[in-house]
Coordinates of C-alpha atoms in Angstrom, one line a residue:
Chain A
M22 CA -101.7 49.4 4.8
K23 CA -104.7 51.4 5.9
T24 CA -104.0 55.1 6.1
K25 CA -105.7 55.2 9.5
L26 CA -103.0 53.0 10.9
L27 CA -100.2 55.2 9.7
L28 CA -100.6 57.9 12.4
P29 CA -100.6 55.5 15.3
I30 CA -97.6 53.7 13.9
A31 CA -95.8 56.9 13.3
A32 CA -96.6 58.1 16.9
L33 CA -95.4 54.8 18.3
L34 CA -92.2 55.0 16.3
V35 CA -91.5 58.5 17.5
V36 CA -92.0 57.5 21.1
S37 CA -89.9 54.3 20.6
L38 CA -87.1 56.3 19.1
F39 CA -87.2 58.9 21.7
L40 CA -87.3 56.5 24.6
G41 CA -84.7 54.3 23.0
G42 CA -82.5 57.2 22.3
C43 CA -82.7 58.4 25.9
A44 CA -82.2 54.9 27.2
T45 CA -79.0 54.5 25.2
G46 CA -77.8 57.0 27.8
M47 CA -78.3 54.1 30.2
T48 CA -76.0 51.9 28.1
P49 CA -72.9 52.0 30.2
S50 CA -69.8 53.3 28.6
S51 CA -66.3 54.3 29.6
W52 CA -62.9 54.8 28.3
N53 CA -60.6 52.0 27.2
G54 CA -58.4 50.2 29.8
M55 CA -55.0 48.9 28.9
T56 CA -52.2 46.7 30.3
S57 CA -49.1 45.3 28.7
D58 CA -46.1 42.9 29.1
A59 CA -42.9 42.9 27.1
D60 CA -44.5 41.7 23.9
Y61 CA -48.2 42.5 23.9
A62 CA -50.6 45.2 24.8
Y63 CA -54.0 44.1 26.0
I64 CA -56.9 46.6 25.6
S65 CA -60.4 46.5 26.9
G66 CA -62.0 48.5 24.1
G67 CA -65.8 48.2 24.4
P68 CA -67.2 45.0 22.8
Y69 CA -63.8 43.4 22.4
V70 CA -60.6 42.9 24.3
Y71 CA -57.6 43.1 21.9
A72 CA -54.1 41.7 22.2
I73 CA -51.7 43.7 20.0
N74 CA -48.1 42.6 19.3
L75 CA -45.9 45.5 20.2
E76 CA -43.2 44.5 17.7
T77 CA -45.3 43.8 14.6
H78 CA -48.2 46.2 15.7
A79 CA -50.6 43.4 14.5
E80 CA -53.6 42.2 16.3
A81 CA -52.9 38.8 17.8
W82 CA -56.5 38.1 18.9
R83 CA -59.7 39.7 20.0
F84 CA -62.1 38.4 22.6
Q85 CA -65.7 39.4 22.4
V86 CA -67.4 40.4 25.7
K87 CA -71.2 40.5 25.4
T88 CA -72.1 44.2 26.1
S89 CA -68.6 45.6 26.8
A90 CA -65.4 45.7 28.8
F91 CA -63.5 48.8 29.8
A92 CA -61.6 48.0 33.0
A93 CA -57.9 47.5 32.3
P94 CA -57.1 43.8 32.0
V95 CA -54.8 42.3 34.6
L96 CA -51.9 39.9 33.9
T97 CA -51.3 37.4 36.8
G98 CA -48.1 35.8 37.8
D99 CA -49.3 32.4 36.8
G100 CA -50.2 33.4 33.2
Q101 CA -53.8 34.5 33.2
L102 CA -55.3 37.6 31.8
L103 CA -58.3 38.8 33.9
V104 CA -60.9 40.8 32.1
G105 CA -64.0 42.3 33.9
G106 CA -67.0 42.9 31.7
Y107 CA -70.0 45.2 31.9
N108 CA -72.0 42.0 31.6
N109 CA -71.1 41.4 35.3
I110 CA -68.7 38.5 34.3
L111 CA -65.1 38.3 35.3
Y112 CA -63.2 36.2 32.7
S113 CA -59.8 34.5 33.0
L114 CA -58.2 34.2 29.6
D115 CA -55.1 32.6 28.3
P116 CA -53.1 35.7 27.1
A117 CA -51.6 33.6 24.3
D118 CA -54.8 32.9 22.5
A119 CA -57.8 34.3 24.5
S120 CA -59.1 30.8 25.3
E121 CA -61.2 30.9 28.4
N122 CA -59.8 29.4 31.7
W123 CA -62.8 30.2 33.8
Q124 CA -65.6 32.7 34.5
F125 CA -66.8 34.2 37.7
A126 CA -70.5 35.2 37.3
Q127 CA -71.7 35.8 40.8
A128 CA -71.4 39.6 40.8
R129 CA -74.6 41.5 40.2
D130 CA -73.1 44.6 38.5
R131 CA -70.3 45.8 36.3
W132 CA -66.6 45.4 36.7
I133 CA -65.5 49.0 36.5
G134 CA -62.3 48.7 38.5
S135 CA -59.5 46.2 37.7
P136 CA -58.8 43.4 40.2
L137 CA -55.7 43.2 42.4
V138 CA -53.8 39.9 42.4
A139 CA -51.6 39.2 45.4
E140 CA -50.4 36.1 47.2
E141 CA -52.5 33.7 45.0
T142 CA -55.7 35.7 45.6
I143 CA -57.7 37.9 43.3
Y144 CA -59.4 40.8 45.0
A145 CA -62.0 42.0 42.5
P146 CA -64.0 45.2 43.1
N147 CA -67.5 45.4 41.7
A148 CA -70.1 48.1 41.2
D149 CA -72.6 45.9 43.1
Y150 CA -70.9 47.3 46.3
S151 CA -68.9 44.1 46.9
L152 CA -65.3 43.1 47.0
Y153 CA -64.9 39.5 45.9
A154 CA -61.8 37.5 46.9
L155 CA -61.2 34.5 44.5
D156 CA -58.6 31.9 44.3
M157 CA -56.6 31.6 41.1
D158 CA -59.2 29.2 39.6
G159 CA -62.0 31.7 40.1
N160 CA -63.5 30.0 43.1
L161 CA -65.1 32.5 45.6
L162 CA -63.1 32.6 48.9
W163 CA -65.2 35.4 50.5
S164 CA -67.0 38.6 49.6
F165 CA -67.6 41.8 51.5
K166 CA -70.5 44.1 50.9
A167 CA -69.6 47.8 51.3
D168 CA -71.8 50.8 51.4
Q169 CA -71.6 51.7 47.7
S170 CA -70.0 50.8 44.4
I171 CA -66.2 50.1 44.2
W172 CA -64.6 51.5 41.1
G173 CA -60.9 51.5 42.2
T174 CA -58.4 48.7 42.4
P175 CA -57.7 47.7 46.0
V176 CA -54.2 47.6 47.6
T177 CA -52.9 45.2 50.2
D178 CA -50.0 44.9 52.6
G179 CA -50.5 41.2 52.9
E180 CA -52.5 41.4 56.1
L181 CA -55.3 43.8 55.1
V182 CA -56.8 44.8 51.8
Y183 CA -57.8 48.5 51.4
F184 CA -60.3 50.2 49.1
G185 CA -62.6 53.2 48.9
T186 CA -66.2 53.5 47.6
L187 CA -68.4 55.9 45.8
G188 CA -70.2 56.3 49.1
S189 CA -67.2 58.1 50.6
K190 CA -66.0 55.2 52.8
V191 CA -62.6 53.6 53.1
Y192 CA -62.5 50.0 54.2
A193 CA -59.7 47.7 55.5
L194 CA -60.5 43.9 55.5
E195 CA -58.6 40.9 56.7
V196 CA -57.1 39.2 53.6
A197 CA -57.7 35.7 54.8
T198 CA -61.3 36.0 55.9
G199 CA -62.7 39.3 54.5
E200 CA -63.6 40.4 58.0
L201 CA -63.8 44.1 58.5
A202 CA -60.7 45.5 60.3
W203 CA -61.8 49.1 60.2
E204 CA -63.9 51.5 58.1
V205 CA -63.8 55.3 58.0
E206 CA -66.1 57.9 56.5
M207 CA -64.4 60.4 54.2
D208 CA -65.6 63.8 53.0
G209 CA -65.9 62.7 49.4
A210 CA -66.3 59.7 47.2
V211 CA -63.3 57.6 46.4
L212 CA -63.3 56.7 42.7
G213 CA -59.7 55.7 42.2
S214 CA -57.1 53.4 43.7
P215 CA -55.3 54.2 46.9
V216 CA -51.5 54.2 47.2
L217 CA -50.0 52.3 50.1
Q218 CA -46.5 52.8 51.5
D219 CA -44.9 52.5 55.0
G220 CA -48.2 52.2 56.8
M221 CA -49.7 55.2 55.0
L222 CA -52.7 55.1 52.6
Y223 CA -53.1 58.0 50.1
F224 CA -56.4 58.7 48.4
G225 CA -57.7 61.2 46.0
L226 CA -61.3 62.3 47.0
F227 CA -64.0 63.4 44.6
N228 CA -64.9 66.4 46.8
G229 CA -61.4 67.7 45.8
A230 CA -58.8 66.6 48.3
L231 CA -55.7 64.5 48.7
T232 CA -55.8 62.6 52.0
A233 CA -53.6 60.4 54.0
L234 CA -54.7 57.7 56.5
D235 CA -52.9 55.5 58.9
S236 CA -53.3 52.0 57.4
R237 CA -53.4 50.4 60.9
D238 CA -56.6 52.0 62.1
G239 CA -57.8 54.4 59.4
N240 CA -57.0 57.6 61.4
L241 CA -56.8 60.7 59.3
L242 CA -53.2 61.9 59.2
W243 CA -53.6 64.9 56.9
Q244 CA -55.9 66.2 54.1
E245 CA -55.1 68.8 51.5
A246 CA -57.7 70.6 49.4
L247 CA -57.4 70.5 45.6
E248 CA -58.9 73.0 43.3
S249 CA -61.4 70.5 41.9
W250 CA -62.3 66.8 42.1
A251 CA -59.7 64.1 42.1
W252 CA -60.8 61.2 39.9
S253 CA -57.8 58.9 40.4
G254 CA -55.5 58.2 43.2
P255 CA -52.1 59.8 43.3
L256 CA -48.8 58.5 41.9
L257 CA -46.1 57.9 44.4
A258 CA -42.6 58.4 43.0
G259 CA -39.8 58.5 45.5
E260 CA -40.9 60.7 48.4
T261 CA -43.4 62.7 46.4
L262 CA -47.1 62.3 45.6
Y263 CA -48.4 63.5 42.2
I264 CA -52.1 64.1 41.6
G265 CA -54.2 65.7 38.9
D266 CA -57.6 67.4 39.4
G267 CA -60.7 68.4 37.5
A268 CA -59.4 71.9 37.1
G269 CA -56.4 70.7 35.2
N270 CA -53.8 71.1 37.9
L271 CA -51.0 68.6 38.4
S272 CA -49.8 69.0 42.0
A273 CA -46.9 67.5 43.9
Y274 CA -47.0 66.9 47.6
S275 CA -44.6 65.7 50.2
L276 CA -45.6 62.6 52.2
R277 CA -46.4 65.0 55.0
G278 CA -48.9 66.8 52.8
D279 CA -46.9 69.9 52.0
L280 CA -47.5 71.3 48.5
L281 CA -44.2 71.3 46.6
W282 CA -45.4 72.6 43.3
K283 CA -48.5 73.0 41.1
Q284 CA -48.6 73.1 37.3
E285 CA -51.8 74.5 35.7
L286 CA -52.4 72.4 32.6
N287 CA -55.1 72.6 30.0
G288 CA -58.2 70.4 30.6
A289 CA -59.5 68.2 33.4
I290 CA -57.1 65.4 34.5
V291 CA -59.0 62.1 35.0
G292 CA -56.4 59.3 34.7
P293 CA -53.6 58.9 37.2
P294 CA -50.1 60.3 36.4
V295 CA -47.4 57.7 35.4
L296 CA -43.7 57.8 35.8
V297 CA -41.8 57.3 32.5
A298 CA -38.1 57.8 32.0
G299 CA -37.8 60.1 34.9
E300 CA -40.8 62.3 34.0
I301 CA -44.3 62.5 35.2
V302 CA -46.7 61.9 32.3
V303 CA -50.4 62.7 32.4
G304 CA -53.2 63.2 29.9
S305 CA -56.1 65.7 29.9
D306 CA -59.5 66.0 28.4
A307 CA -58.2 68.7 26.1
G308 CA -56.4 65.9 24.2
D309 CA -52.9 66.7 25.5
I310 CA -50.3 64.6 27.0
Y311 CA -48.0 66.4 29.4
F312 CA -44.4 65.4 30.2
V313 CA -43.5 67.2 33.4
S314 CA -40.1 67.1 35.1
L315 CA -40.0 65.8 38.7
D316 CA -39.4 69.3 40.1
G317 CA -42.3 70.7 38.0
E318 CA -40.1 73.1 36.2
D319 CA -40.2 71.8 32.7
V320 CA -43.4 70.9 30.9
R321 CA -43.6 69.5 27.3
T322 CA -47.0 69.1 25.6
V323 CA -48.0 66.7 23.0
S324 CA -51.4 66.9 21.4
V325 CA -53.0 63.6 20.5
G326 CA -56.5 64.8 19.8
G327 CA -59.7 63.6 21.4
Q328 CA -59.9 63.4 25.1
V329 CA -57.5 61.5 27.3
Y330 CA -59.4 60.0 30.2
G331 CA -58.0 56.6 30.8
P332 CA -54.7 55.7 32.4
L333 CA -51.6 56.0 30.2
Q334 CA -49.8 52.6 29.8
P335 CA -46.1 52.5 29.8
A336 CA -44.8 49.6 27.6
G337 CA -41.1 49.4 27.5
T338 CA -39.9 52.7 26.0
L339 CA -43.4 53.4 24.7
I340 CA -46.4 55.1 26.2
L341 CA -49.8 53.8 25.0
V342 CA -52.6 56.3 24.9
S343 CA -56.2 55.6 24.0
P344 CA -58.0 58.9 23.4
T345 CA -61.8 59.1 23.5
E346 CA -63.8 60.8 20.7
S347 CA -60.8 61.2 18.6
E348 CA -61.2 62.0 14.9
S349 CA -58.9 59.1 14.2
E350 CA -60.3 55.6 14.5
S351 CA -57.2 54.3 16.3
L352 CA -57.8 52.2 19.3
F353 CA -54.6 53.5 20.8
I354 CA -51.5 55.6 19.9
A355 CA -48.0 54.5 20.9
L356 CA -45.8 57.5 21.8
D357 CA -42.0 57.2 22.2
E358 CA -40.4 58.7 25.2
N359 CA -40.0 62.1 23.4
G360 CA -43.7 62.2 22.9
A361 CA -43.5 61.6 19.1
Q362 CA -46.1 59.2 17.7
A363 CA -44.3 55.9 17.0
W364 CA -47.3 54.0 15.6
D365 CA -51.0 53.5 16.2
F366 CA -53.3 50.6 16.0
T367 CA -56.7 50.6 14.3
P368 CA -58.7 47.4 14.6
A369 CA -60.0 45.8 11.4
K370 CA -63.8 46.1 11.0
Chain B
M27 CA -79.9 74.1 24.5
W28 CA -82.1 71.1 25.4
E29 CA -79.6 70.0 28.0
T30 CA -79.2 73.5 29.5
I31 CA -82.9 74.4 29.7
I32 CA -84.5 71.1 30.5
V33 CA -82.3 68.2 31.4
N34 CA -79.7 69.9 33.6
P35 CA -82.2 71.9 35.8
L36 CA -84.3 68.7 36.2
T37 CA -81.2 66.7 37.1
N38 CA -80.3 69.3 39.8
I39 CA -83.8 69.4 41.2
L40 CA -83.8 65.6 41.4
L41 CA -80.5 65.6 43.2
F42 CA -81.8 68.3 45.5
I43 CA -84.8 66.1 46.4
Y44 CA -82.3 63.2 46.9
Q45 CA -80.4 65.3 49.3
L46 CA -83.6 66.2 51.2
V47 CA -84.9 62.6 51.6
G48 CA -81.7 61.3 53.1
S49 CA -79.9 59.9 50.0
Q50 CA -82.8 57.6 48.9
F51 CA -82.8 57.8 45.2
G52 CA -85.9 55.6 44.8
I53 CA -87.8 58.0 47.0
A54 CA -86.4 60.9 45.1
I55 CA -87.6 59.5 41.8
I56 CA -91.1 58.9 43.3
I57 CA -91.4 62.5 44.7
F58 CA -89.9 64.1 41.6
T59 CA -92.3 62.2 39.3
I60 CA -95.3 63.2 41.4
L61 CA -94.1 66.8 41.7
I62 CA -93.8 67.1 37.9
R63 CA -97.3 65.5 37.5
V64 CA -98.7 68.1 40.0
V65 CA -97.0 71.0 38.3
T66 CA -98.2 69.9 34.8
H67 CA -101.7 69.0 36.1
P68 CA -103.5 72.2 34.9
L69 CA -102.1 71.5 31.4
M70 CA -103.2 67.9 31.6
A71 CA -106.7 68.9 32.7
K72 CA -107.0 71.3 29.7
Q73 CA -105.8 68.5 27.4
I74 CA -108.3 66.0 28.7
K75 CA -111.1 68.6 28.4
G76 CA -110.1 69.6 24.9
S77 CA -109.6 66.0 23.8
Q78 CA -113.1 65.0 25.1
A79 CA -114.7 68.0 23.4
M80 CA -113.1 66.9 20.1
Q81 CA -114.2 63.4 20.6
E82 CA -117.8 64.4 21.4
L83 CA -117.9 66.5 18.3
Q84 CA -117.7 63.3 16.2
S85 CA -121.1 62.3 17.4
N86 CA -122.6 65.7 17.0
K87 CA -125.6 65.6 14.6
E88 CA -124.9 68.9 13.1
W89 CA -121.3 68.1 12.4
Q90 CA -122.3 64.8 10.8
D91 CA -124.8 66.7 8.6
I92 CA -122.1 69.2 7.6
Q93 CA -119.7 66.4 6.7
K94 CA -122.3 64.8 4.5
K95 CA -123.3 68.1 2.9
H96 CA -119.8 69.3 2.0
K97 CA -118.2 66.0 1.3
G98 CA -116.6 67.1 -1.9
D99 CA -115.7 70.7 -0.9
K100 CA -112.9 70.7 1.6
E101 CA -112.7 74.5 1.8
K102 CA -116.3 74.8 2.7
L103 CA -116.1 71.9 5.1
A104 CA -113.2 73.6 6.9
Q105 CA -115.1 76.9 7.1
E106 CA -118.2 75.2 8.6
Q107 CA -116.0 73.2 11.0
M108 CA -114.4 76.5 12.3
R109 CA -117.9 78.0 12.6
L110 CA -119.1 75.0 14.6
Y111 CA -116.0 75.1 16.9
K112 CA -116.8 78.7 17.6
E113 CA -120.5 78.0 18.3
L114 CA -119.7 75.1 20.6
G115 CA -116.9 76.8 22.3
I116 CA -114.3 74.3 21.2
N117 CA -110.6 75.2 20.9
P118 CA -109.1 72.8 18.3
F119 CA -105.7 73.2 19.9
A120 CA -106.9 72.7 23.4
S121 CA -106.1 69.0 23.3
C122 CA -102.7 69.0 21.6
L123 CA -101.1 72.3 22.9
P124 CA -100.9 71.2 26.6
T125 CA -99.5 67.8 25.4
L126 CA -96.8 69.6 23.4
I127 CA -95.9 71.7 26.5
Q128 CA -95.8 68.7 28.8
M129 CA -93.8 66.4 26.5
P130 CA -90.4 68.2 26.9
I131 CA -90.8 68.1 30.7
I132 CA -91.7 64.4 30.8
F133 CA -88.9 63.4 28.4
G134 CA -86.5 65.7 30.4
L135 CA -87.5 64.0 33.6
Y136 CA -86.8 60.7 32.1
Q137 CA -83.4 61.8 30.9
S138 CA -82.6 63.4 34.2
I139 CA -83.1 60.1 36.0
V140 CA -80.8 58.4 33.6
R141 CA -78.2 61.1 34.0
A142 CA -78.3 61.3 37.8
L143 CA -77.8 57.5 38.1
A144 CA -74.4 57.9 36.4
A145 CA -73.7 54.1 36.5
S146 CA -70.3 54.2 34.6
P147 CA -67.3 56.5 34.6
A148 CA -68.3 58.2 31.3
Q149 CA -71.8 58.9 32.6
L150 CA -70.4 60.3 35.9
L151 CA -68.1 62.6 33.9
I152 CA -71.1 63.9 32.0
L153 CA -72.9 64.4 35.3
T154 CA -70.1 66.4 36.8
G155 CA -70.6 69.0 34.0
A156 CA -74.3 69.1 34.6
V157 CA -74.4 69.6 38.4
W158 CA -74.7 73.1 39.7
P159 CA -71.7 74.0 42.0
F160 CA -73.8 75.2 44.9
G161 CA -76.1 73.8 47.5
G162 CA -73.8 70.9 48.1
L163 CA -75.2 69.2 45.0
D164 CA -71.8 68.7 43.6
Q165 CA -71.0 66.4 46.5
L166 CA -74.0 64.1 45.6
I167 CA -72.9 63.1 42.2
S168 CA -72.3 59.5 43.1
V169 CA -75.9 58.6 44.2
N170 CA -76.8 55.6 46.3
S171 CA -78.6 53.5 43.7
Q172 CA -79.8 50.9 46.2
F173 CA -83.6 51.0 46.8
L174 CA -85.6 48.2 48.4
W175 CA -84.4 45.1 46.6
M176 CA -83.3 47.0 43.6
N177 CA -80.1 48.5 42.2
L178 CA -81.7 51.4 40.4
G179 CA -78.8 51.6 37.9
Q180 CA -79.4 48.0 36.8
P181 CA -82.3 46.1 35.2
E182 CA -84.4 44.6 38.0
R183 CA -84.9 40.8 38.6
V184 CA -86.3 38.9 41.6
Y185 CA -84.7 35.5 41.7
M186 CA -87.1 32.7 42.4
F187 CA -85.8 29.1 42.2
G188 CA -82.8 30.4 40.1
V189 CA -85.0 32.2 37.6
G190 CA -84.8 36.0 37.4
V191 CA -88.4 37.4 37.3
P192 CA -88.6 41.0 36.0
V193 CA -91.3 42.1 38.5
L194 CA -91.0 45.8 37.7
A195 CA -91.2 45.3 34.0
I196 CA -94.4 43.3 34.5
L197 CA -95.8 46.1 36.7
V198 CA -94.8 48.7 34.1
A199 CA -96.7 46.8 31.4
I200 CA -99.8 46.2 33.6
T201 CA -100.0 49.8 34.9
T202 CA -99.5 51.2 31.4
Y203 CA -102.2 49.0 30.0
I204 CA -104.6 49.9 32.9
Q205 CA -103.9 53.6 32.6
S206 CA -104.4 53.8 28.8
K207 CA -107.5 51.5 29.0
V208 CA -109.4 53.3 31.7
T209 CA -108.6 56.8 30.6
M210 CA -109.3 56.3 26.9
T211 CA -111.8 58.8 25.6
P212 CA -114.7 56.9 24.0
S213 CA -115.6 57.4 20.4
A214 CA -118.8 56.8 18.6
S215 CA -117.4 57.0 15.1
P216 CA -115.8 53.9 13.7
N217 CA -113.7 56.0 11.4
D218 CA -112.3 58.2 14.1
Q219 CA -108.5 58.2 13.6
A220 CA -107.7 59.5 17.0
A221 CA -109.7 56.7 18.6
S222 CA -108.0 54.0 16.5
M223 CA -104.6 55.5 17.5
N224 CA -105.5 55.4 21.2
K225 CA -106.6 51.8 20.8
M226 CA -103.4 50.8 19.1
M227 CA -101.2 52.8 21.6
S228 CA -103.1 51.1 24.5
L229 CA -101.9 47.8 23.2
Y230 CA -98.4 48.6 22.1
M231 CA -97.3 51.1 24.8
P232 CA -97.4 48.6 27.6
L233 CA -95.2 46.2 25.6
L234 CA -92.8 49.0 24.6
L235 CA -92.4 50.4 28.1
G236 CA -92.2 46.9 29.6
Y237 CA -89.4 46.2 27.1
F238 CA -87.5 49.3 28.3
A239 CA -88.1 48.4 31.9
Y240 CA -86.9 44.9 31.3
N241 CA -83.7 46.0 29.6
Y242 CA -82.7 49.2 31.2
A243 CA -82.0 50.6 34.7
S244 CA -84.8 49.9 37.2
G245 CA -84.8 53.6 38.1
L246 CA -86.7 54.1 34.9
A247 CA -89.1 51.3 35.7
V248 CA -89.9 53.0 39.0
Y249 CA -90.5 56.3 37.1
F250 CA -92.8 54.5 34.6
I251 CA -94.9 52.9 37.4
V252 CA -95.2 56.0 39.5
S253 CA -96.0 58.1 36.4
N254 CA -98.7 55.7 35.4
L255 CA -100.2 55.6 38.9
A256 CA -100.0 59.4 39.2
G257 CA -101.7 59.7 35.9
L258 CA -104.5 57.5 37.1
V259 CA -105.0 59.6 40.1
Q260 CA -105.1 62.8 38.0
Y261 CA -107.7 61.3 35.7
A262 CA -109.7 60.1 38.7
L263 CA -109.6 63.6 40.3
L264 CA -111.1 64.9 37.0
G265 CA -113.7 62.2 37.0
K266 CA -112.4 60.7 33.8
V267 CA -111.6 57.2 34.9
N268 CA -113.8 54.5 33.4
W269 CA -112.9 51.3 35.3
K270 CA -115.6 49.4 33.4
A271 CA -113.3 49.6 30.3
L272 CA -111.2 46.9 31.9
L273 CA -114.0 44.4 31.8
P274 CA -114.1 42.3 28.7
G275 CA -116.9 43.3 26.3
K276 CA -117.9 46.5 28.0
K277 CA -118.1 49.5 25.8
P278 CA -117.8 52.9 27.5
A279 CA -120.9 55.1 27.4
Q280 CA -120.9 57.8 24.8
K281 CA -122.1 61.2 25.7
S282 CA -123.4 63.6 23.0
L283 CA -122.2 67.1 22.8
A284 CA -124.9 69.7 23.4
R285 CA -124.9 73.1 21.9
T286 CA -123.7 75.6 24.3
K287 CA -125.6 78.4 22.7

């Protein structure tokens, strides 16, 4: 090769590497999403969705999603496993062997939030600002274009379906037609899923608030400030709402919005709390799992390493945790109810 | 260090502009790119001037004689070169130093656009750590990525008869080619390495940037296009645009460098 060509080639290579390196920041990524039934755990872990036998701890199958999938898969009552990919495709798989039932490919952006399945209808939120309603064969029933991306799983009371957007709006749509029943503007983006009970909708807001709306008309009933952003929606257990924030606080509120207690934990809390064996369990980006009594008095800490962003997945007596940037190559760790590591799963290369 | 000094401040400035222009991220990218081009214009002007002086030196009779005379003596050749630089008032670093200063800003701008778009949860989490907690910017971290027909966080396609046409990627390639072609400094010497590098870059950069625009978020494509057009305007303001270079078979005119003393 002529030496005079070396300099331009080197320069081009440097520019390519730099732009390519920067652009990989554009390659979407997230933390793993999980679901489980009595026998298997299903994990969206980037390029593959895995099914892991909870008894033998062996991989039953893996399904390749071109680009990646991170939203927690959803098991339906009629035996489907729904998987939303970052390739804009929603897949229906047979959970037994990962054979494909159908694909829904009309969305224009990623599936970041998991779909809701209710009354033979799939309500699938997409980052293309749309909520898609599908029948159980993947046929589009209706779609509704919101103001911004939808990252959280919707909820429904059978008449209306409710969801929030990154554009700080909350919508209620008629389940049968997708027509807008009401919409309200909030003070902050809604990233997570709402909780619905007795005509009340509870949301965590990204501007740092826990808020309650009347599900009939969207009227604001109360709003309480948190110390930092709320990424996920609250957990409702009994008559109490539990919510984590970016400053590492786990707070408990009454359904009227009274602060019952607050525990300062270590590291930002991204995933929603879960209820396991009478304790509130939550992970933090400091790599800790906290087991907190319902009255907030007792706190046990288990360190799993890495950062715990995704939701914890209860599976029988186990809690499945999938830490990010962990030193271990495990896809997830199974903790027993005492917080001790029961086993972990590392996928074969 | 790079994040703290370059990318995070630029990300916050970009979000501040986004706030000013009524949550239109496409407009914010356009204004931000032009703003950076304006701020770095004096550096670019110096670079162009220095680069042209170096190019013109190649056709300088005295320099050609010196090269012939001291062909086998590199030390003497270097001494004579430095003497000639001094006599002609050329600063050998005038072409590369401004570029070196501009490059971190330009790459930082590119990265800040990527960062502010935050199109996935992990990217949004990174952005939350980068946004300054004042001026209401922390409330803007989920930007509205819709602009004209584009979702700025996604690769752009215009669907015609069921086929996705990457209009922006094509525009990126065309504007990059035009910019590099009409702003290329002419060279008289066939052995001029810088000229051959420019020629090669003018062919490959459009393909490279077009490839990135095709595969990555259209917010980057908007940045590439605006940056190319702003660059053309800058060169035009300095009187350094040679539109004839776009015509096939046309060679740009070569000026000879006159002694300044």
